[in-house]
Amino acid sequence: MKNIVAAAGLLAAAGIGETVYFYNRTMKRGKAKTERTMKMAGTDWEKYFPLMEERKGYVMAQPHRDVYTTSFDGLKLHATYFPAAGTSDIRKAVICFHGYTGEGLSNHIAIADYFLKHGYAMLLPDARAHGESEGEYIGFGCLDRQDALGWIKWLIQECGKDVEIMLHGTSMGGATVLMASGLDLPDNVRGIVADCGFTSPKEVFTHVLNHMYHLPAFPAIQGADLMNRRFAGYGMDECNAKYEVEKAKVPILFIHGSADTFVPCSMCHEIYRHCSSPKRKLIVEGAAHAESYYKDMKAYEQALDEFAEDIFQTAGNEYRM
């Protein structure tokens, strides 16, 4: 009996240790590393660096400035704002939300070239606990969707009440905009583009532990959920994109790479099935995580063109999708 009790104690201690280790390196600022995220995602970014550098020159030459807002829970949040190029009459704007361990400006250099040349004003926020935004605990879309609502209101105040807004998000940013779809969004928000967004932190972490590390999700996920409720103020399955899109009212364009092993393409299909609003879907064959824009830029930009034509030209009317 003593041996059984001792063994049980060792297992419990190991479980607690695993939970704390997983939580600290995943959920806390400074512990979640970009290099580790890139390695897990499995995308070969080096081959796209020349394109990024080329586009960086044009993008950074455009007028832009740092802007700030305060989150619902008192954090100072940072973004980079680009007015619409060559005009003071801002009719359409896009807010781009980056992925886990990323930053607003650096992660959107390539696609910023597209948006700026198509006449958008553009806002690139740093998510809480990322970049120049405050915060110790990462929001994984669950908290970031409320921050997104704050940035939408900031953009309307900046650009005027008639501005029409597209939300665009990649990975954690994709989950953010999908989770935001279930909120009471201002009428200015005309459409949402979600690139490789996940359902919930719990489900994507379970996938990573099971399929990439070949580890059981228990007790790390359950323990991390308890810790996160205590320290960050939200549960890891408290907000799930597949249920939020059931309440969506604005059109959504879903984009995902067929070869994504970090956030499996099956999540895209699942969320798409649950979506109640007008919807489109683009699956880019052979694209790894967050690679779709680079893998097939022509198809991606065509999908954006067609989506924008529908959501902006039908303002105040029924959507054509």
Tab-separated table of C-alpha atoms in Angstrom:
chain	number	residue	atom	x	y	z
A	1	MET	CA	0.000	0.000	0.000
A	2	LYS	CA	2.851	2.387	0.839
A	3	ASN	CA	4.385	1.715	-2.572
A	4	ILE	CA	1.062	2.406	-4.285
A	5	VAL	CA	0.614	5.663	-2.389
A	6	ALA	CA	4.195	6.692	-3.175
A	7	ALA	CA	3.720	5.897	-6.857
A	8	ALA	CA	0.485	7.860	-6.937
A	9	GLY	CA	2.254	10.797	-5.331
A	10	LEU	CA	5.029	10.683	-7.903
A	11	LEU	CA	2.515	10.570	-10.768
A	12	ALA	CA	0.582	13.486	-9.323
A	13	ALA	CA	3.772	15.504	-8.898
A	14	ALA	CA	4.804	14.664	-12.469
A	15	GLY	CA	1.375	15.726	-13.716
A	16	ILE	CA	1.580	19.046	-11.881
A	17	GLY	CA	5.089	19.611	-13.184
A	18	GLU	CA	4.014	18.853	-16.753
A	19	THR	CA	1.052	21.209	-16.433
A	20	VAL	CA	3.106	24.113	-15.065
A	21	TYR	CA	5.818	23.585	-17.697
A	22	PHE	CA	3.268	23.460	-20.531
A	23	TYR	CA	1.379	26.482	-19.238
A	24	ASN	CA	4.402	28.708	-18.717
A	25	ARG	CA	5.957	28.037	-22.127
A	26	THR	CA	2.655	28.329	-23.975
A	27	MET	CA	0.511	30.978	-22.318
A	28	LYS	CA	2.932	33.549	-20.878
A	29	ARG	CA	4.716	36.430	-22.544
A	30	GLY	CA	8.437	35.895	-22.856
A	31	LYS	CA	8.135	32.124	-22.498
A	32	ALA	CA	6.282	31.524	-25.792
A	33	LYS	CA	9.048	31.754	-28.401
A	34	THR	CA	8.652	32.641	-32.076
A	35	GLU	CA	11.403	30.201	-33.077
A	36	ARG	CA	9.625	27.303	-31.373
A	37	THR	CA	6.315	28.245	-32.961
A	38	MET	CA	7.882	28.378	-36.437
A	39	LYS	CA	9.479	24.983	-35.914
A	40	MET	CA	6.178	23.418	-34.820
A	41	ALA	CA	4.314	25.016	-37.721
A	42	GLY	CA	6.713	23.416	-40.161
A	43	THR	CA	6.528	26.171	-42.782
A	44	ASP	CA	9.706	26.913	-44.759
A	45	TRP	CA	9.706	30.705	-44.474
A	46	GLU	CA	13.248	31.263	-45.730
A	47	LYS	CA	12.220	30.873	-49.371
A	48	TYR	CA	9.782	33.770	-48.960
A	49	PHE	CA	12.206	36.187	-47.287
A	50	PRO	CA	13.256	37.840	-50.613
A	51	LEU	CA	9.596	38.632	-51.401
A	52	MET	CA	9.048	39.998	-47.907
A	53	GLU	CA	12.115	42.225	-48.155
A	54	GLU	CA	11.040	43.496	-51.572
A	55	ARG	CA	7.557	44.381	-50.360
A	56	LYS	CA	8.850	45.827	-47.109
A	57	GLY	CA	10.502	48.643	-49.040
A	58	TYR	CA	7.220	49.786	-50.587
A	59	VAL	CA	5.110	49.301	-47.460
A	60	MET	CA	7.427	51.132	-45.079
A	61	ALA	CA	7.715	54.031	-47.519
A	62	GLN	CA	3.983	54.702	-47.127
A	63	PRO	CA	2.749	57.138	-44.461
A	64	HIS	CA	2.123	55.320	-41.187
A	65	ARG	CA	2.166	55.913	-37.459
A	66	ASP	CA	1.973	54.165	-34.105
A	67	VAL	CA	-1.431	54.321	-32.438
A	68	TYR	CA	-2.737	53.093	-29.091
A	69	THR	CA	-5.938	52.149	-27.351
A	70	THR	CA	-6.853	50.741	-23.938
A	71	SER	CA	-8.298	47.248	-23.656
A	72	PHE	CA	-11.451	46.368	-21.737
A	73	ASP	CA	-9.248	45.222	-18.843
A	74	GLY	CA	-6.904	48.200	-18.803
A	75	LEU	CA	-3.980	47.162	-21.016
A	76	LYS	CA	-2.284	49.639	-23.339
A	77	LEU	CA	-2.506	48.108	-26.811
A	78	HIS	CA	-0.375	49.131	-29.792
A	79	ALA	CA	-1.003	49.099	-33.532
A	80	THR	CA	0.511	50.520	-36.707
A	81	TYR	CA	-1.903	52.568	-38.816
A	82	PHE	CA	-1.599	53.220	-42.558
A	83	PRO	CA	-4.059	55.758	-44.023
A	84	ALA	CA	-5.450	54.905	-47.438
A	85	ALA	CA	-2.760	55.807	-49.964
A	86	GLY	CA	-3.306	58.943	-52.034
A	87	THR	CA	-6.702	59.919	-50.666
A	88	SER	CA	-8.270	61.591	-47.669
A	89	ASP	CA	-11.670	60.032	-48.435
A	90	ILE	CA	-11.397	56.716	-46.614
A	91	ARG	CA	-14.192	54.415	-47.720
A	92	LYS	CA	-12.745	51.000	-46.920
A	93	ALA	CA	-10.317	49.725	-44.322
A	94	VAL	CA	-8.876	46.447	-43.125
A	95	ILE	CA	-7.717	45.373	-39.674
A	96	CYS	CA	-5.182	42.518	-39.824
A	97	PHE	CA	-4.660	40.288	-36.782
A	98	HIS	CA	-1.444	38.278	-36.540
A	99	GLY	CA	-0.698	34.810	-35.226
A	100	TYR	CA	0.733	33.339	-32.051
A	101	THR	CA	4.106	34.884	-31.031
A	102	GLY	CA	3.950	37.252	-34.024
A	103	GLU	CA	3.642	41.028	-34.383
A	104	GLY	CA	1.267	43.150	-36.410
A	105	LEU	CA	3.632	44.984	-38.741
A	106	SER	CA	6.296	42.335	-39.333
A	107	ASN	CA	3.789	39.540	-39.962
A	108	HIS	CA	1.802	41.479	-42.564
A	109	ILE	CA	4.506	43.079	-44.704
A	110	ALA	CA	3.708	40.945	-47.753
A	111	ILE	CA	-0.081	41.194	-47.734
A	112	ALA	CA	0.077	44.860	-46.695
A	113	ASP	CA	1.396	45.519	-50.203
A	114	TYR	CA	-1.867	44.116	-51.602
A	115	PHE	CA	-4.175	46.039	-49.279
A	116	LEU	CA	-2.399	49.392	-49.668
A	117	LYS	CA	-2.312	49.130	-53.461
A	118	HIS	CA	-6.041	48.329	-53.439
A	119	GLY	CA	-6.915	51.538	-51.625
A	120	TYR	CA	-7.467	50.263	-48.091
A	121	ALA	CA	-6.639	52.104	-44.924
A	122	MET	CA	-4.902	49.472	-42.812
A	123	LEU	CA	-4.571	48.862	-39.076
A	124	LEU	CA	-2.071	46.279	-37.815
A	125	PRO	CA	-2.500	45.644	-34.075
A	126	ASP	CA	-0.064	43.837	-31.815
A	127	ALA	CA	-2.114	41.326	-29.839
A	128	ARG	CA	-2.026	41.557	-26.049
A	129	ALA	CA	1.218	40.099	-24.662
A	130	HIS	CA	2.821	40.559	-28.107
A	131	GLY	CA	4.982	43.247	-29.685
A	132	GLU	CA	4.512	46.662	-28.117
A	133	SER	CA	1.160	45.839	-26.507
A	134	GLU	CA	0.973	45.264	-22.775
A	135	GLY	CA	-0.092	42.046	-21.101
A	136	GLU	CA	1.488	38.988	-19.539
A	137	TYR	CA	-0.974	36.303	-20.644
A	138	ILE	CA	-1.760	35.461	-24.274
A	139	GLY	CA	-5.437	35.748	-25.234
A	140	PHE	CA	-5.627	33.063	-27.982
A	141	GLY	CA	-8.594	34.806	-29.558
A	142	CYS	CA	-10.755	34.424	-26.465
A	143	LEU	CA	-9.648	37.770	-25.040
A	144	ASP	CA	-8.343	39.163	-28.328
A	145	ARG	CA	-11.835	39.253	-29.831
A	146	GLN	CA	-12.771	41.896	-27.256
A	147	ASP	CA	-9.590	43.781	-28.129
A	148	ALA	CA	-10.620	43.521	-31.793
A	149	LEU	CA	-13.907	45.215	-30.955
A	150	GLY	CA	-11.954	48.047	-29.360
A	151	TRP	CA	-9.810	48.456	-32.478
A	152	ILE	CA	-12.912	48.476	-34.697
A	153	LYS	CA	-14.304	51.354	-32.644
A	154	TRP	CA	-10.946	53.157	-32.831
A	155	LEU	CA	-10.895	52.810	-36.625
A	156	ILE	CA	-14.435	54.136	-37.013
A	157	GLN	CA	-13.521	57.161	-34.921
A	158	GLU	CA	-10.370	57.690	-36.992
A	159	CYS	CA	-11.878	57.172	-40.456
A	160	GLY	CA	-15.444	58.332	-39.940
A	161	LYS	CA	-18.818	56.725	-39.462
A	162	ASP	CA	-19.138	55.757	-43.141
A	163	VAL	CA	-15.990	53.628	-43.313
A	164	GLU	CA	-16.517	49.996	-44.300
A	165	ILE	CA	-14.255	47.497	-42.588
A	166	MET	CA	-12.891	44.065	-43.413
A	167	LEU	CA	-11.373	41.978	-40.616
A	168	HIS	CA	-8.491	39.717	-41.641
A	169	GLY	CA	-6.730	37.257	-39.351
A	170	THR	CA	-4.129	34.509	-39.670
A	171	SER	CA	-3.785	31.540	-37.284
A	172	MET	CA	-4.485	32.952	-33.798
A	173	GLY	CA	-5.596	36.083	-35.623
A	174	GLY	CA	-7.923	33.912	-37.708
A	175	ALA	CA	-9.399	32.478	-34.524
A	176	THR	CA	-9.716	36.029	-33.176
A	177	VAL	CA	-11.831	37.281	-36.092
A	178	LEU	CA	-13.947	34.107	-36.117
A	179	MET	CA	-14.612	34.423	-32.393
A	180	ALA	CA	-15.394	38.118	-32.908
A	181	SER	CA	-18.035	37.169	-35.500
A	182	GLY	CA	-20.353	36.145	-32.660
A	183	LEU	CA	-20.191	39.588	-31.022
A	184	ASP	CA	-22.533	42.486	-31.690
A	185	LEU	CA	-20.288	44.103	-34.296
A	186	PRO	CA	-20.844	47.627	-35.635
A	187	ASP	CA	-22.540	47.753	-39.030
A	188	ASN	CA	-19.286	49.142	-40.449
A	189	VAL	CA	-17.830	45.625	-40.354
A	190	ARG	CA	-18.733	44.263	-43.775
A	191	GLY	CA	-16.837	40.966	-43.852
A	192	ILE	CA	-14.313	38.662	-42.199
A	193	VAL	CA	-11.384	36.756	-43.717
A	194	ALA	CA	-10.084	33.913	-41.543
A	195	ASP	CA	-6.835	32.279	-42.681
A	196	CYS	CA	-6.006	28.997	-40.893
A	197	GLY	CA	-7.955	29.897	-37.760
A	198	PHE	CA	-8.505	27.289	-35.034
A	199	THR	CA	-11.614	26.373	-33.063
A	200	SER	CA	-10.336	26.919	-29.501
A	201	PRO	CA	-7.056	26.899	-27.554
A	202	LYS	CA	-8.048	23.614	-25.922
A	203	GLU	CA	-8.672	21.839	-29.199
A	204	VAL	CA	-5.586	23.103	-31.005
A	205	PHE	CA	-3.307	22.327	-28.031
A	206	THR	CA	-4.813	18.861	-27.751
A	207	HIS	CA	-4.031	18.321	-31.434
A	208	VAL	CA	-0.442	19.528	-30.994
A	209	LEU	CA	0.203	17.327	-27.954
A	210	ASN	CA	-1.408	14.242	-29.495
A	211	HIS	CA	-0.153	14.448	-33.067
A	212	MET	CA	3.093	16.417	-32.909
A	213	TYR	CA	4.515	15.381	-29.522
A	214	HIS	CA	2.669	12.052	-29.201
A	215	LEU	CA	1.673	12.951	-25.651
A	216	PRO	CA	-1.697	12.654	-23.920
A	217	ALA	CA	-3.610	15.895	-23.408
A	218	PHE	CA	-4.420	14.901	-19.824
A	219	PRO	CA	-3.477	16.328	-17.371
A	220	ALA	CA	-1.677	19.224	-19.091
A	221	ILE	CA	-4.713	20.719	-20.834
A	222	GLN	CA	-7.066	20.360	-17.854
A	223	GLY	CA	-4.457	21.754	-15.484
A	224	ALA	CA	-3.596	24.616	-17.836
A	225	ASP	CA	-7.297	25.433	-18.114
A	226	LEU	CA	-7.543	25.824	-14.335
A	227	MET	CA	-4.397	27.955	-14.227
A	228	ASN	CA	-5.583	30.113	-17.092
A	229	ARG	CA	-8.942	30.770	-15.474
A	230	ARG	CA	-7.086	31.882	-12.362
A	231	PHE	CA	-4.368	34.020	-13.971
A	232	ALA	CA	-5.655	35.111	-17.405
A	233	GLY	CA	-9.372	35.127	-16.627
A	234	TYR	CA	-10.678	32.776	-19.315
A	235	GLY	CA	-11.074	29.062	-19.924
A	236	MET	CA	-9.309	27.350	-22.811
A	237	ASP	CA	-12.560	26.199	-24.395
A	238	GLU	CA	-14.655	29.065	-23.082
A	239	CYS	CA	-14.847	30.638	-26.533
A	240	ASN	CA	-14.935	28.290	-29.511
A	241	ALA	CA	-14.957	29.643	-33.069
A	242	LYS	CA	-17.245	26.918	-34.384
A	243	TYR	CA	-19.974	28.028	-31.990
A	244	GLU	CA	-19.351	31.751	-32.410
A	245	VAL	CA	-19.841	31.580	-36.193
A	246	GLU	CA	-23.294	30.112	-35.575
A	247	LYS	CA	-24.194	33.640	-34.405
A	248	ALA	CA	-22.349	35.411	-37.230
A	249	LYS	CA	-24.214	37.939	-39.352
A	250	VAL	CA	-21.449	39.202	-41.669
A	251	PRO	CA	-19.994	37.191	-44.577
A	252	ILE	CA	-16.898	35.100	-43.894
A	253	LEU	CA	-14.172	33.940	-46.276
A	254	PHE	CA	-12.381	30.865	-44.937
A	255	ILE	CA	-8.845	30.135	-46.187
A	256	HIS	CA	-6.692	27.183	-45.192
A	257	GLY	CA	-3.740	25.175	-46.475
A	258	SER	CA	-4.361	21.504	-47.191
A	259	ALA	CA	-0.928	20.568	-45.785
A	260	ASP	CA	-1.321	22.436	-42.483
A	261	THR	CA	-0.221	20.121	-39.675
A	262	PHE	CA	-0.230	22.770	-36.923
A	263	VAL	CA	-3.882	23.792	-37.262
A	264	PRO	CA	-5.386	20.936	-39.283
A	265	CYS	CA	-7.505	21.803	-42.311
A	266	SER	CA	-10.304	19.728	-40.754
A	267	MET	CA	-10.837	22.608	-38.296
A	268	CYS	CA	-11.563	24.933	-41.205
A	269	HIS	CA	-14.146	22.527	-42.607
A	270	GLU	CA	-15.716	22.103	-39.176
A	271	ILE	CA	-16.040	25.834	-38.525
A	272	TYR	CA	-17.331	26.368	-42.064
A	273	ARG	CA	-20.116	23.825	-41.494
A	274	HIS	CA	-21.211	25.684	-38.358
A	275	CYS	CA	-21.169	29.133	-39.991
A	276	SER	CA	-24.626	30.713	-40.302
A	277	SER	CA	-23.681	33.795	-42.333
A	278	PRO	CA	-22.892	33.977	-46.092
A	279	LYS	CA	-19.627	32.125	-46.601
A	280	ARG	CA	-16.898	31.166	-49.039
A	281	LYS	CA	-13.968	28.784	-48.701
A	282	LEU	CA	-10.552	28.568	-50.356
A	283	ILE	CA	-8.353	25.543	-49.698
A	284	VAL	CA	-4.831	26.043	-51.040
A	285	GLU	CA	-3.376	22.697	-52.034
A	286	GLY	CA	0.022	21.907	-50.538
A	287	ALA	CA	0.143	24.995	-48.316
A	288	ALA	CA	1.510	24.534	-44.800
A	289	HIS	CA	0.488	26.623	-41.796
A	290	ALA	CA	-0.082	30.312	-42.706
A	291	GLU	CA	1.553	29.676	-46.087
A	292	SER	CA	-1.536	29.989	-48.298
A	293	TYR	CA	-0.897	33.577	-49.426
A	294	TYR	CA	2.657	32.735	-50.483
A	295	LYS	CA	1.895	29.307	-51.927
A	296	ASP	CA	-0.794	30.539	-54.325
A	297	MET	CA	-0.849	34.320	-54.264
A	298	LYS	CA	-2.945	34.538	-57.414
A	299	ALA	CA	-5.778	32.417	-56.004
A	300	TYR	CA	-5.592	34.151	-52.616
A	301	GLU	CA	-5.750	37.665	-54.061
A	302	GLN	CA	-8.504	36.669	-56.471
A	303	ALA	CA	-10.519	35.343	-53.528
A	304	LEU	CA	-9.956	38.647	-51.698
A	305	ASP	CA	-10.952	40.631	-54.813
A	306	GLU	CA	-14.200	38.722	-55.262
A	307	PHE	CA	-15.018	38.822	-51.557
A	308	ALA	CA	-14.368	42.575	-51.376
A	309	GLU	CA	-16.493	43.206	-54.450
A	310	ASP	CA	-19.433	41.520	-52.759
A	311	ILE	CA	-19.161	42.928	-49.262
A	312	PHE	CA	-18.313	46.523	-50.154
A	313	GLN	CA	-20.544	47.050	-53.175
A	314	THR	CA	-23.609	45.702	-51.386
A	315	ALA	CA	-23.349	47.939	-48.307
A	316	GLY	CA	-26.858	48.467	-46.972
A	317	ASN	CA	-28.265	45.767	-49.255
A	318	GLU	CA	-28.484	41.981	-49.219
A	319	TYR	CA	-25.228	40.115	-49.714
A	320	ARG	CA	-24.917	38.276	-53.008
A	321	MET	CA	-23.134	35.233	-51.611
